[in-house]
C-alpha cells in the first residue's frame, strides 16, 4: 500500500543553482504571502516538505543513495562496484576514506537542505492559516519539526559541523551567510525539534491508510532514538528506553514472520514497518532531467548486476554494491536473513549471467535489488529510474534491539535484554522465542547486540554509525583507512568558497 506524495514543485523549487551561498532560496517562484491561508494550501506545503525524502538517491546529476553512502563507510560492501574507479569517483574515494572537498556529495547536501527549507516554510507560515483547528495546527507543526530533525540528522551524522537555520535565509531579513554550528550544538537543536514532535498528544499513534508515509508518534520516537544513540547521550538513555518500551507495549507492531519477504511489495507498511520512504511506479514521473518529480527510485537499477541476462531479476543494472563475502559468511547457515537479504548469485541464479564489475564478489544487496515486477505499472519515460521499492527506514526489530541495548547499558534487566535480543534471533531462525532452543539463545552482551545489529540491518545504512557509537570503528575499519579525525565527511568545497571564509572545513 502507498500514499503517493504529489509534489507541487512550484511551491518550493531547488532544481537549479543560485549565486548565493547555501543553496536554499527557491529558484522559481517564492510562495506568495497568502500561500498558507487555507488548510488545503497548508497541507500542500507539508506534502512538499516530505518530497526531499525521495531525493536521497539521485539529484543534481549526482548518485547519492543515502543508505549506500553510509554503508560504504563501513565493512559490509566488498567495494563500490561500477565500471571503474572513475565511475562515480567520489564514492570510491569515500569507501577508502580519501574523499576530498572538491568531490564531496554536493547533491546530497543540497537535497537535505531543501528539506530543511521546506520544513521551515511550514513551521514559520502556519500562522497565516487562521481557520485551523488547534489539533490540526499542533499535528502539522509536529510533523514539520520531525521532518526538519530528519534532514538535519543526516547532515549532522555525515558532516557534523554544519550551517544551521530555522528561519530561511532570503538575503534581506536573514543573511545568506548562515552561521556554522559545532556538532554538539547541532545535536541540541535537533533534540529541541524532536522533543517538540514527541510531546504527548502532538502526533497520532497511527495514521490512516490515506496518510501512510507521514510521521506518527512512534516514527518520531525512532528518529529521536537514532539521534540520542549516535550522540551517546547517556543523560537521555532512560527516556529513549521508555519510548522503545512504549512502542513494544503498543501492540501496533510485530516482527513480520518472513524476513526474506520483508523487501517485497506485500510487506510495505507491514506490521514491522514504523517508517518508510514511499516510491511509486505509477505515477512514475522522475527522469534524469527532473529527478525532483514524484515517482520511483533508481536504487534497484543501481544495485542490479551489469549486463544481467536471466529470469530472476528485473533487468540489467549498473553493478554497484558488491557485498563483502565476509558478511555473507557471518550468518549461521540456518539464518533466513542471509539469503533473504543477500543474493548469492551463483547459488540462486543458476544459468543466469552478468558482467563482473569493480570489486565483484558474486554477492549483491537483495533487499533493494531490481526484482521482477518492481516497476510493472510504469507509465513514464525513464523506466530504470522508477522502481516502486519503498526504503525501510525504521523497523520494529530496531526498537527491540535498542531496548535490549539500553537494558544492558542502564543495568535495568538482563533477562529482559536477553529476551528482546533473542526475539529478533528467533525470527531469523524461523521460530519464536518460546520455542527457541537453549543452544540458540544468546546473552545480551554489548558485543552480541552489536553483532545482531549487523546481521539484522545489513546494507540498510546503520553499520558505520553503530561501529562508531560502540567504539569499534577504529578497530574494524582501520584497514580501510578510517581514523577518528575522519568521522565526518569533508564539506563540499563549493560551500566553503561561497561562505566568504565563515565555514570551517572538517579535518579529514
Short mmCIF file of C-alpha atoms in Angstrom, two decimals:
data_model
loop_
_atom_site.label_atom_id
_atom_site.label_comp_id
_atom_site.label_asym_id
_atom_site.label_seq_id
_atom_site.Cartn_x
_atom_site.Cartn_y
_atom_site.Cartn_z
CA UNK A 1 0.00 0.00 0.00
CA UNK A 2 1.25 3.51 -0.75
CA UNK A 3 0.47 7.12 -0.17
CA UNK A 4 1.86 8.94 -3.18
CA UNK A 5 3.16 12.38 -2.46
CA UNK A 6 2.05 14.51 -5.40
CA UNK A 7 4.73 17.16 -5.22
CA UNK A 8 3.96 20.71 -6.25
CA UNK A 9 7.46 21.77 -7.21
CA UNK A 10 6.40 25.33 -7.87
CA UNK A 11 5.79 25.70 -4.15
CA UNK A 12 9.49 25.50 -3.41
CA UNK A 13 11.89 24.51 -6.15
CA UNK A 14 15.61 23.98 -5.72
CA UNK A 15 16.36 22.39 -9.06
CA UNK A 16 18.98 24.88 -10.20
CA UNK A 17 21.87 26.74 -8.67
CA UNK A 18 21.91 30.27 -7.36
CA UNK A 19 24.87 32.56 -6.86
CA UNK A 20 24.20 32.82 -3.16
CA UNK A 21 25.79 30.60 -0.55
CA UNK A 22 23.81 27.75 0.98
CA UNK A 23 21.55 26.88 -1.91
CA UNK A 24 18.18 27.12 -0.22
CA UNK A 25 16.38 30.06 -1.80
CA UNK A 26 13.60 28.96 -4.19
CA UNK A 27 14.77 29.43 -7.77
CA UNK A 28 11.39 29.51 -9.48
CA UNK A 29 8.55 31.05 -7.50
CA UNK A 30 8.77 32.21 -3.92
CA UNK A 31 5.47 31.45 -2.18
CA UNK A 32 3.15 34.43 -2.08
CA UNK A 33 2.15 35.98 1.22
CA UNK A 34 -1.18 34.15 1.13
CA UNK A 35 0.24 30.73 0.17
CA UNK A 36 -0.65 29.18 3.53
CA UNK A 37 -4.00 30.79 4.27
CA UNK A 38 -6.17 27.69 3.87
CA UNK A 39 -5.90 24.22 5.30
CA UNK A 40 -5.61 22.76 1.79
CA UNK A 41 -2.68 25.04 0.95
CA UNK A 42 -1.01 24.21 4.24
CA UNK A 43 -1.43 20.51 3.53
CA UNK A 44 0.25 21.01 0.15
CA UNK A 45 3.14 22.78 1.83
CA UNK A 46 3.54 19.89 4.28
CA UNK A 47 3.48 17.35 1.45
CA UNK A 48 6.17 19.39 -0.30
CA UNK A 49 8.28 19.19 2.86
CA UNK A 50 8.14 15.40 2.65
CA UNK A 51 9.22 15.40 -1.02
CA UNK A 52 13.01 15.57 -0.47
CA UNK A 53 12.84 12.22 1.31
CA UNK A 54 12.55 10.78 -2.20
CA UNK A 55 15.55 12.69 -3.48
CA UNK A 56 18.19 10.94 -1.40
CA UNK A 57 19.09 8.53 -4.22
CA UNK A 58 19.83 10.86 -7.16
CA UNK A 59 19.57 14.62 -7.63
CA UNK A 60 21.68 17.43 -9.09
CA UNK A 61 23.22 14.96 -11.59
CA UNK A 62 24.72 13.03 -8.67
CA UNK A 63 24.15 9.47 -7.43
CA UNK A 64 23.96 9.51 -3.64
CA UNK A 65 21.77 6.64 -2.36
CA UNK A 66 21.84 7.58 1.30
CA UNK A 67 21.93 4.07 2.76
CA UNK A 68 24.61 3.02 0.29
CA UNK A 69 26.75 6.07 1.09
CA UNK A 70 26.60 5.21 4.79
CA UNK A 71 27.39 1.55 4.21
CA UNK A 72 30.45 2.07 2.03
CA UNK A 73 31.90 3.85 5.05
CA UNK A 74 31.70 0.51 6.85
CA UNK A 75 32.76 -3.05 6.04
CA UNK A 76 29.76 -4.85 4.56
CA UNK A 77 30.34 -3.98 0.91
CA UNK A 78 33.32 -5.51 -0.88
CA UNK A 79 33.81 -2.21 -2.65
CA UNK A 80 31.79 0.36 -4.54
CA UNK A 81 31.44 -1.51 -7.83
CA UNK A 82 30.71 0.23 -11.10
CA UNK A 83 32.75 0.02 -14.29
CA UNK A 84 35.94 1.55 -12.89
CA UNK A 85 37.36 3.79 -10.19
CA UNK A 86 36.27 6.66 -12.43
CA UNK A 87 32.63 5.56 -12.28
CA UNK A 88 31.21 7.91 -9.61
CA UNK A 89 34.72 8.54 -8.25
CA UNK A 90 33.59 10.27 -5.06
CA UNK A 91 32.03 7.01 -3.87
CA UNK A 92 35.29 5.11 -4.38
CA UNK A 93 37.18 7.81 -2.50
CA UNK A 94 34.63 7.71 0.31
CA UNK A 95 34.99 3.94 0.58
CA UNK A 96 38.76 4.34 1.10
CA UNK A 97 38.50 7.40 3.38
CA UNK A 98 40.23 9.53 0.76
CA UNK A 99 37.36 11.84 -0.12
CA UNK A 100 38.28 15.45 -0.87
CA UNK A 101 36.21 18.59 -0.60
CA UNK A 102 36.10 19.11 -4.37
CA UNK A 103 34.29 15.79 -4.85
CA UNK A 104 32.18 15.72 -1.67
CA UNK A 105 28.49 15.00 -2.41
CA UNK A 106 27.01 18.42 -3.02
CA UNK A 107 23.80 16.90 -4.41
CA UNK A 108 23.06 15.09 -1.17
CA UNK A 109 23.93 18.22 0.82
CA UNK A 110 21.61 20.37 -1.31
CA UNK A 111 18.74 17.87 -1.20
CA UNK A 112 18.85 17.72 2.58
CA UNK A 113 18.93 21.48 2.93
CA UNK A 114 16.00 21.68 0.51
CA UNK A 115 14.12 19.52 3.02
CA UNK A 116 15.12 21.85 5.86
CA UNK A 117 13.98 24.84 3.82
CA UNK A 118 10.57 23.34 3.13
CA UNK A 119 10.02 22.25 6.73
CA UNK A 120 10.88 25.80 7.84
CA UNK A 121 8.28 27.21 5.45
CA UNK A 122 5.56 25.18 7.11
CA UNK A 123 6.67 26.00 10.66
CA UNK A 124 7.11 29.72 10.04
CA UNK A 125 3.99 30.31 7.94
CA UNK A 126 1.38 28.18 9.67
CA UNK A 127 0.13 31.30 11.44
CA UNK A 128 -1.29 32.54 8.12
CA UNK A 129 -3.96 29.84 8.30
CA UNK A 130 -6.44 31.34 10.72
CA UNK A 131 -9.24 28.81 10.24
CA UNK A 132 -7.35 25.82 11.55
CA UNK A 133 -8.29 23.68 14.49
CA UNK A 134 -5.81 23.57 17.34
CA UNK A 135 -5.39 19.80 16.98
CA UNK A 136 -4.58 20.12 13.28
CA UNK A 137 -2.19 23.00 13.90
CA UNK A 138 -0.29 21.00 16.51
CA UNK A 139 -0.09 17.92 14.33
CA UNK A 140 1.17 19.82 11.26
CA UNK A 141 3.78 21.57 13.38
CA UNK A 142 4.88 18.29 14.95
CA UNK A 143 5.30 16.67 11.53
CA UNK A 144 7.26 19.64 10.22
CA UNK A 145 9.54 19.64 13.27
CA UNK A 146 10.09 15.89 12.84
CA UNK A 147 10.94 16.40 9.17
CA UNK A 148 13.39 19.19 9.93
CA UNK A 149 15.03 16.96 12.52
CA UNK A 150 15.18 14.11 10.00
CA UNK A 151 17.01 16.20 7.40
CA UNK A 152 19.34 17.78 9.93
CA UNK A 153 20.03 14.38 11.48
CA UNK A 154 21.51 13.08 8.22
CA UNK A 155 23.51 16.27 7.70
CA UNK A 156 24.76 16.02 11.29
CA UNK A 157 25.65 12.34 11.04
CA UNK A 158 27.60 12.81 7.82
CA UNK A 159 29.13 16.28 8.28
CA UNK A 160 28.80 17.13 11.97
CA UNK A 161 29.68 20.82 11.96
CA UNK A 162 27.11 22.34 9.65
CA UNK A 163 25.22 25.57 8.93
CA UNK A 164 22.00 25.53 10.94
CA UNK A 165 18.96 27.77 10.49
CA UNK A 166 15.29 27.69 11.44
CA UNK A 167 14.32 30.83 9.50
CA UNK A 168 15.13 30.60 5.81
CA UNK A 169 17.81 32.96 4.53
CA UNK A 170 16.44 35.37 1.97
CA UNK A 171 19.27 37.87 1.66
CA UNK A 172 17.06 40.53 3.20
CA UNK A 173 15.74 39.82 6.67
CA UNK A 174 18.06 36.83 7.10
CA UNK A 175 21.53 36.85 5.56
CA UNK A 176 22.59 34.11 3.17
CA UNK A 177 25.73 33.51 5.17
CA UNK A 178 24.34 31.06 7.72
CA UNK A 179 26.42 30.55 10.87
CA UNK A 180 28.11 27.17 11.19
CA UNK A 181 27.39 25.23 14.36
CA UNK A 182 29.58 22.71 16.09
CA UNK A 183 28.27 19.14 16.01
CA UNK A 184 27.30 19.17 19.70
CA UNK A 185 25.24 22.32 19.22
CA UNK A 186 23.54 20.89 16.14
CA UNK A 187 22.62 17.84 18.22
CA UNK A 188 20.99 20.06 20.83
CA UNK A 189 18.94 21.84 18.17
CA UNK A 190 17.79 18.57 16.61
CA UNK A 191 16.70 17.39 20.05
CA UNK A 192 14.63 20.55 20.51
CA UNK A 193 12.68 19.67 17.36
CA UNK A 194 12.25 16.07 18.46
CA UNK A 195 11.21 16.93 21.98
CA UNK A 196 8.51 19.11 20.43
CA UNK A 197 7.43 16.44 17.94
CA UNK A 198 7.23 13.76 20.64
CA UNK A 199 5.20 15.87 23.06
CA UNK A 200 2.31 13.64 24.20
CA UNK A 201 -0.74 14.13 22.01
CA UNK A 202 1.00 16.04 19.24
CA UNK A 203 1.35 13.14 16.77
CA UNK A 204 -1.11 10.25 16.41
CA UNK A 205 -0.17 6.71 17.34
CA UNK A 206 -1.09 5.65 13.81
CA UNK A 207 -2.21 7.38 10.62
CA UNK A 208 -5.00 6.34 8.23
CA UNK A 209 -4.11 4.48 5.06
CA UNK A 210 -4.60 7.67 3.05
CA UNK A 211 -1.75 9.29 5.01
CA UNK A 212 0.71 6.42 5.16
CA UNK A 213 4.20 7.88 4.94
CA UNK A 214 3.50 10.72 7.37
CA UNK A 215 5.23 10.75 10.73
CA UNK A 216 3.33 9.22 13.60
CA UNK A 217 4.41 9.30 17.24
CA UNK A 218 6.38 6.09 17.06
CA UNK A 219 8.31 7.11 13.95
CA UNK A 220 9.31 10.27 15.81
CA UNK A 221 10.39 8.09 18.76
CA UNK A 222 12.62 6.05 16.46
CA UNK A 223 14.18 9.16 14.97
CA UNK A 224 14.82 10.53 18.44
CA UNK A 225 16.43 7.23 19.46
CA UNK A 226 18.67 7.35 16.39
CA UNK A 227 19.86 10.83 17.30
CA UNK A 228 20.41 10.15 21.02
CA UNK A 229 22.21 6.85 20.49
CA UNK A 230 24.53 8.29 17.84
CA UNK A 231 25.43 11.08 20.24
CA UNK A 232 25.90 8.52 23.05
CA UNK A 233 23.98 10.91 25.30
CA UNK A 234 23.68 8.86 28.47
CA UNK A 235 21.51 11.53 30.10
CA UNK A 236 18.72 10.66 27.66
CA UNK A 237 19.09 6.87 27.57
CA UNK A 238 16.29 6.31 30.06
CA UNK A 239 13.85 8.43 28.08
CA UNK A 240 14.72 6.51 24.91
CA UNK A 241 14.20 3.20 26.71
CA UNK A 242 10.83 4.43 27.94
CA UNK A 243 9.84 5.31 24.38
CA UNK A 244 11.07 1.97 23.00
CA UNK A 245 9.04 0.19 25.67
CA UNK A 246 6.02 2.22 24.65
CA UNK A 247 6.45 1.07 21.05
CA UNK A 248 6.78 -2.54 22.18
CA UNK A 249 3.80 -2.34 24.54
CA UNK A 250 1.58 -0.57 21.99
CA UNK A 251 0.91 -3.87 20.21
CA UNK A 252 0.69 -1.91 16.98
CA UNK A 253 3.89 -3.50 15.70
CA UNK A 254 5.28 -7.02 15.48
CA UNK A 255 8.06 -8.89 13.72
CA UNK A 256 6.97 -9.84 10.22
CA UNK A 257 7.20 -13.63 10.18
CA UNK A 258 9.09 -13.96 6.89
CA UNK A 259 12.25 -11.84 6.88
CA UNK A 260 13.00 -12.72 3.27
CA UNK A 261 9.64 -11.28 2.21
CA UNK A 262 10.12 -8.03 4.09
CA UNK A 263 11.55 -6.39 0.98
CA UNK A 264 8.64 -7.19 -1.33
CA UNK A 265 5.55 -5.16 -2.21
CA UNK A 266 3.42 -7.26 0.11
CA UNK A 267 5.43 -6.20 3.15
CA UNK A 268 5.49 -2.46 2.54
CA UNK A 269 3.97 -0.79 5.58
CA UNK A 270 3.53 -4.21 7.19
CA UNK A 271 3.30 -4.87 10.93
CA UNK A 272 7.06 -4.39 11.28
CA UNK A 273 7.30 -1.07 9.49
CA UNK A 274 7.43 2.04 11.64
CA UNK A 275 8.60 4.45 8.93
CA UNK A 276 9.26 4.15 5.20
CA UNK A 277 10.01 6.49 2.33
CA UNK A 278 7.37 5.94 -0.35
CA UNK A 279 8.20 5.41 -4.01
CA UNK A 280 5.83 4.68 -6.89
CA UNK A 281 6.00 3.41 -10.46
CA UNK A 282 2.57 4.93 -11.20
CA UNK A 283 2.91 7.88 -11.28
CA UNK A 284 6.47 7.42 -12.45
CA UNK A 285 7.45 10.91 -13.44
CA UNK A 286 11.05 11.02 -12.24
CA UNK A 287 13.52 11.41 -15.08
CA UNK A 288 17.20 12.13 -15.48
CA UNK A 289 16.27 15.71 -16.33
CA UNK A 290 13.78 16.02 -13.48
CA UNK A 291 14.64 13.75 -10.54
CA UNK A 292 12.53 16.00 -8.30
CA UNK A 293 9.24 14.79 -9.79
CA UNK A 294 7.11 12.24 -7.92
CA UNK A 295 7.71 8.63 -8.84
CA UNK A 296 10.10 5.80 -8.23
CA UNK A 297 13.70 5.23 -7.23
CA UNK A 298 16.89 4.45 -9.14
CA UNK A 299 18.37 2.33 -6.32
CA UNK A 300 17.27 -1.11 -7.64
CA UNK A 301 18.86 -0.39 -11.02
CA UNK A 302 21.94 0.98 -9.29
CA UNK A 303 22.41 -2.28 -7.36
CA UNK A 304 21.46 -4.78 -10.07
CA UNK A 305 24.29 -6.69 -11.84
CA UNK A 306 25.66 -5.19 -15.04
CA UNK A 307 24.58 -6.79 -18.36
CA UNK A 308 22.37 -9.20 -16.46
CA UNK A 309 20.82 -11.99 -18.52
CA UNK A 310 18.31 -14.26 -16.84
CA UNK A 311 14.87 -14.52 -15.30
CA UNK A 312 15.20 -13.99 -11.54
CA UNK A 313 15.87 -10.23 -11.63
CA UNK A 314 14.01 -7.46 -13.41
CA UNK A 315 16.71 -6.21 -15.75
CA UNK A 316 20.34 -5.39 -16.08
CA UNK A 317 21.70 -2.69 -13.82
CA UNK A 318 24.81 -0.71 -13.07
CA UNK A 319 26.63 -3.25 -10.93
CA UNK A 320 27.22 -1.18 -7.80
CA UNK A 321 27.40 -2.60 -4.29
CA UNK A 322 29.16 -5.99 -4.42
CA UNK A 323 28.61 -7.44 -0.96
CA UNK A 324 31.55 -8.49 1.19
CA UNK A 325 31.67 -12.32 1.35
CA UNK A 326 32.69 -11.97 5.00
CA UNK A 327 29.24 -10.55 5.74
CA UNK A 328 27.50 -13.43 3.96
CA UNK A 329 29.62 -15.94 5.87
CA UNK A 330 28.94 -14.22 9.20
CA UNK A 331 25.44 -15.71 9.26
CA UNK A 332 24.51 -19.08 10.65
CA UNK A 333 23.59 -21.25 7.65
CA UNK A 334 20.07 -21.54 9.12
CA UNK A 335 19.62 -17.78 9.37
CA UNK A 336 16.99 -16.70 6.87
CA UNK A 337 18.44 -13.18 6.86
CA UNK A 338 21.48 -14.39 4.95
CA UNK A 339 19.76 -15.34 1.70
CA UNK A 340 16.75 -13.16 2.47
CA UNK A 341 18.91 -10.05 2.33
CA UNK A 342 21.94 -11.03 0.24
CA UNK A 343 21.82 -12.55 -3.24
CA UNK A 344 24.35 -15.35 -3.70
CA UNK A 345 24.26 -15.10 -7.48
CA UNK A 346 25.85 -18.43 -8.32
CA UNK A 347 23.62 -20.36 -5.94
CA UNK A 348 20.34 -18.55 -6.55
CA UNK A 349 20.59 -17.67 -10.26
CA UNK A 350 21.85 -20.83 -11.95
CA UNK A 351 22.06 -20.36 -15.69
CA UNK A 352 21.87 -16.57 -15.40
CA UNK A 353 24.86 -14.34 -16.15
CA UNK A 354 26.22 -10.84 -15.66
CA UNK A 355 29.38 -8.87 -16.32
CA UNK A 356 31.54 -8.57 -13.18
CA UNK A 357 32.47 -5.04 -12.21
CA UNK A 358 34.94 -3.47 -9.79
CA UNK A 359 35.39 -5.50 -6.58
CA UNK A 360 32.90 -8.10 -7.79
CA UNK A 361 32.20 -10.78 -5.19
CA UNK A 362 29.25 -12.64 -6.64
CA UNK A 363 27.04 -11.33 -3.83
CA UNK A 364 24.53 -8.47 -4.13
CA UNK A 365 22.17 -6.45 -1.94
CA UNK A 366 18.98 -8.46 -2.36
CA UNK A 367 16.88 -6.18 -0.16
CA UNK A 368 16.74 -3.40 -2.73
CA UNK A 369 17.82 -5.09 -5.96
CA UNK A 370 15.64 -4.79 -9.08
CA UNK A 371 13.17 -7.63 -8.69
CA UNK A 372 10.72 -8.85 -11.30
CA UNK A 373 7.61 -6.69 -11.37
CA UNK A 374 9.23 -3.89 -9.40
CA UNK A 375 8.13 -1.31 -11.97
CA UNK A 376 5.36 -3.24 -13.70
CA UNK A 377 2.96 -0.27 -13.53
CA UNK A 378 5.47 2.13 -15.08
CA UNK A 379 3.89 4.85 -17.24
CA UNK A 380 6.73 7.39 -17.62
CA UNK A 381 9.76 7.80 -19.85
CA UNK A 382 12.72 6.50 -17.79
CA UNK A 383 11.82 3.02 -16.59
CA UNK A 384 15.12 2.35 -14.82
CA UNK A 385 14.54 5.43 -12.66
CA UNK A 386 11.12 4.41 -11.40
CA UNK A 387 11.09 1.31 -9.24
CA UNK A 388 8.46 1.34 -6.51
CA UNK A 389 10.66 -0.13 -3.74
CA UNK A 390 9.97 1.78 -0.54
CA UNK A 391 13.00 2.47 1.63
CA UNK A 392 12.51 0.86 5.03
CA UNK A 393 13.85 3.45 7.46
CA UNK A 394 12.73 2.24 10.90
CA UNK A 395 11.63 -1.31 11.61
CA UNK A 396 10.20 -2.79 14.80
CA UNK A 397 13.21 -5.07 15.16
CA UNK A 398 15.32 -1.94 15.66
CA UNK A 399 13.12 -0.92 18.59
CA UNK A 400 13.58 -4.38 20.14
CA UNK A 401 17.36 -4.28 19.85
CA UNK A 402 17.57 -0.69 21.08
CA UNK A 403 15.54 -1.67 24.12
CA UNK A 404 17.82 -4.67 24.68
CA UNK A 405 20.91 -2.49 24.42
CA UNK A 406 19.53 0.11 26.82
CA UNK A 407 18.52 -2.51 29.38
CA UNK A 408 22.17 -3.56 29.38
CA UNK A 409 23.68 -0.08 29.36
CA UNK A 410 21.39 1.11 32.16
CA UNK A 411 21.62 -2.16 34.09
CA UNK A 412 17.82 -2.38 34.20
CA UNK A 413 17.09 -6.04 33.48
CA UNK A 414 19.47 -8.57 32.00
CA UNK A 415 16.69 -11.13 31.50
CA UNK A 416 14.59 -8.58 29.64
CA UNK A 417 17.58 -7.63 27.50
CA UNK A 418 18.18 -11.30 26.71
CA UNK A 419 14.57 -11.86 25.68
CA UNK A 420 14.48 -8.81 23.42
CA UNK A 421 17.69 -9.84 21.66
CA UNK A 422 16.51 -13.41 21.23
CA UNK A 423 13.12 -12.38 19.88
CA UNK A 424 14.98 -10.96 16.88
CA UNK A 425 17.23 -14.02 16.66
CA UNK A 426 14.28 -16.40 16.88
CA UNK A 427 12.60 -14.87 13.82
CA UNK A 428 15.90 -15.18 11.95
CA UNK A 429 15.97 -18.90 12.75
CA UNK A 430 12.37 -19.45 11.74
CA UNK A 431 10.89 -19.84 15.19
CA UNK A 432 9.56 -17.81 18.12
CA UNK A 433 11.12 -17.00 21.46
CA UNK A 434 9.12 -19.54 23.48
CA UNK A 435 10.18 -22.35 21.16
CA UNK A 436 13.81 -21.32 20.80
CA UNK A 437 16.37 -23.87 21.95
CA UNK A 438 18.74 -23.02 24.76
CA UNK A 439 21.67 -23.58 22.40
CA UNK A 440 20.38 -20.90 20.02
CA UNK A 441 19.76 -18.28 22.70
CA UNK A 442 22.50 -15.73 23.31
CA UNK A 443 23.07 -13.43 26.29
CA UNK A 444 22.56 -9.74 25.61
CA UNK A 445 26.13 -8.51 25.88
CA UNK A 446 27.07 -5.35 24.03
CA UNK A 447 29.23 -7.39 21.64
CA UNK A 448 26.34 -9.74 20.88
CA UNK A 449 23.95 -6.85 20.40
CA UNK A 450 26.36 -5.10 18.01
CA UNK A 451 26.69 -8.30 16.01
CA UNK A 452 22.91 -8.66 15.89
CA UNK A 453 22.55 -5.10 14.62
CA UNK A 454 24.90 -6.05 11.79
CA UNK A 455 23.04 -9.22 10.83
CA UNK A 456 19.57 -7.74 11.16
CA UNK A 457 20.21 -4.43 9.40
CA UNK A 458 22.90 -5.36 6.92
CA UNK A 459 23.05 -2.96 3.96
CA UNK A 460 20.38 -0.66 5.45
CA UNK A 461 22.75 2.20 6.31
CA UNK A 462 23.34 1.58 10.04
CA UNK A 463 26.60 -0.34 10.28
CA UNK A 464 29.09 2.56 10.25
CA UNK A 465 27.26 4.57 12.89
CA UNK A 466 26.80 1.50 15.09
CA UNK A 467 30.54 0.81 14.91
CA UNK A 468 31.31 4.41 15.85
CA UNK A 469 28.99 4.58 18.83
CA UNK A 470 30.11 1.18 20.14
CA UNK A 471 33.73 2.37 19.96
CA UNK A 472 34.70 -0.24 17.36
CA UNK A 473 35.18 1.85 14.20
CA UNK A 474 38.92 2.42 14.54
CA UNK A 475 39.45 -1.30 15.12
CA UNK A 476 37.15 -2.71 12.45
CA UNK A 477 37.76 -0.08 9.76
CA UNK A 478 41.48 0.60 10.25
CA UNK A 479 42.44 -1.39 7.16
CA UNK A 480 40.20 0.86 5.06
CA UNK A 481 41.94 3.98 6.35
CA UNK A 482 39.48 5.12 8.99
CA UNK A 483 40.75 7.24 11.86
CA UNK A 484 38.86 9.30 14.41
CA UNK A 485 39.55 12.52 12.51
CA UNK A 486 37.70 11.07 9.52
CA UNK A 487 34.47 10.71 11.44
CA UNK A 488 32.86 13.46 9.33
CA UNK A 489 32.98 13.91 5.56
CA UNK A 490 34.63 16.96 4.02
CA UNK A 491 32.16 19.79 3.46
CA UNK A 492 31.68 20.40 -0.28
CA UNK A 493 34.27 22.92 -1.47
CA UNK A 494 31.66 24.96 -3.32
CA UNK A 495 30.02 25.68 0.04
CA UNK A 496 33.35 26.65 1.59
CA UNK A 497 34.05 29.00 -1.32
CA UNK A 498 30.66 30.69 -1.17
CA UNK A 499 30.70 31.14 2.59
CA UNK A 500 33.20 34.03 2.38
CA UNK A 501 35.52 32.36 4.87
CA UNK A 502 32.91 31.69 7.56
CA UNK A 503 32.56 27.94 7.00
CA UNK A 504 35.40 25.92 8.52
CA UNK A 505 36.31 22.67 6.78
CA UNK A 506 36.17 19.41 8.69
CA UNK A 507 39.58 17.82 9.34
CA UNK A 508 39.97 14.80 7.11
#
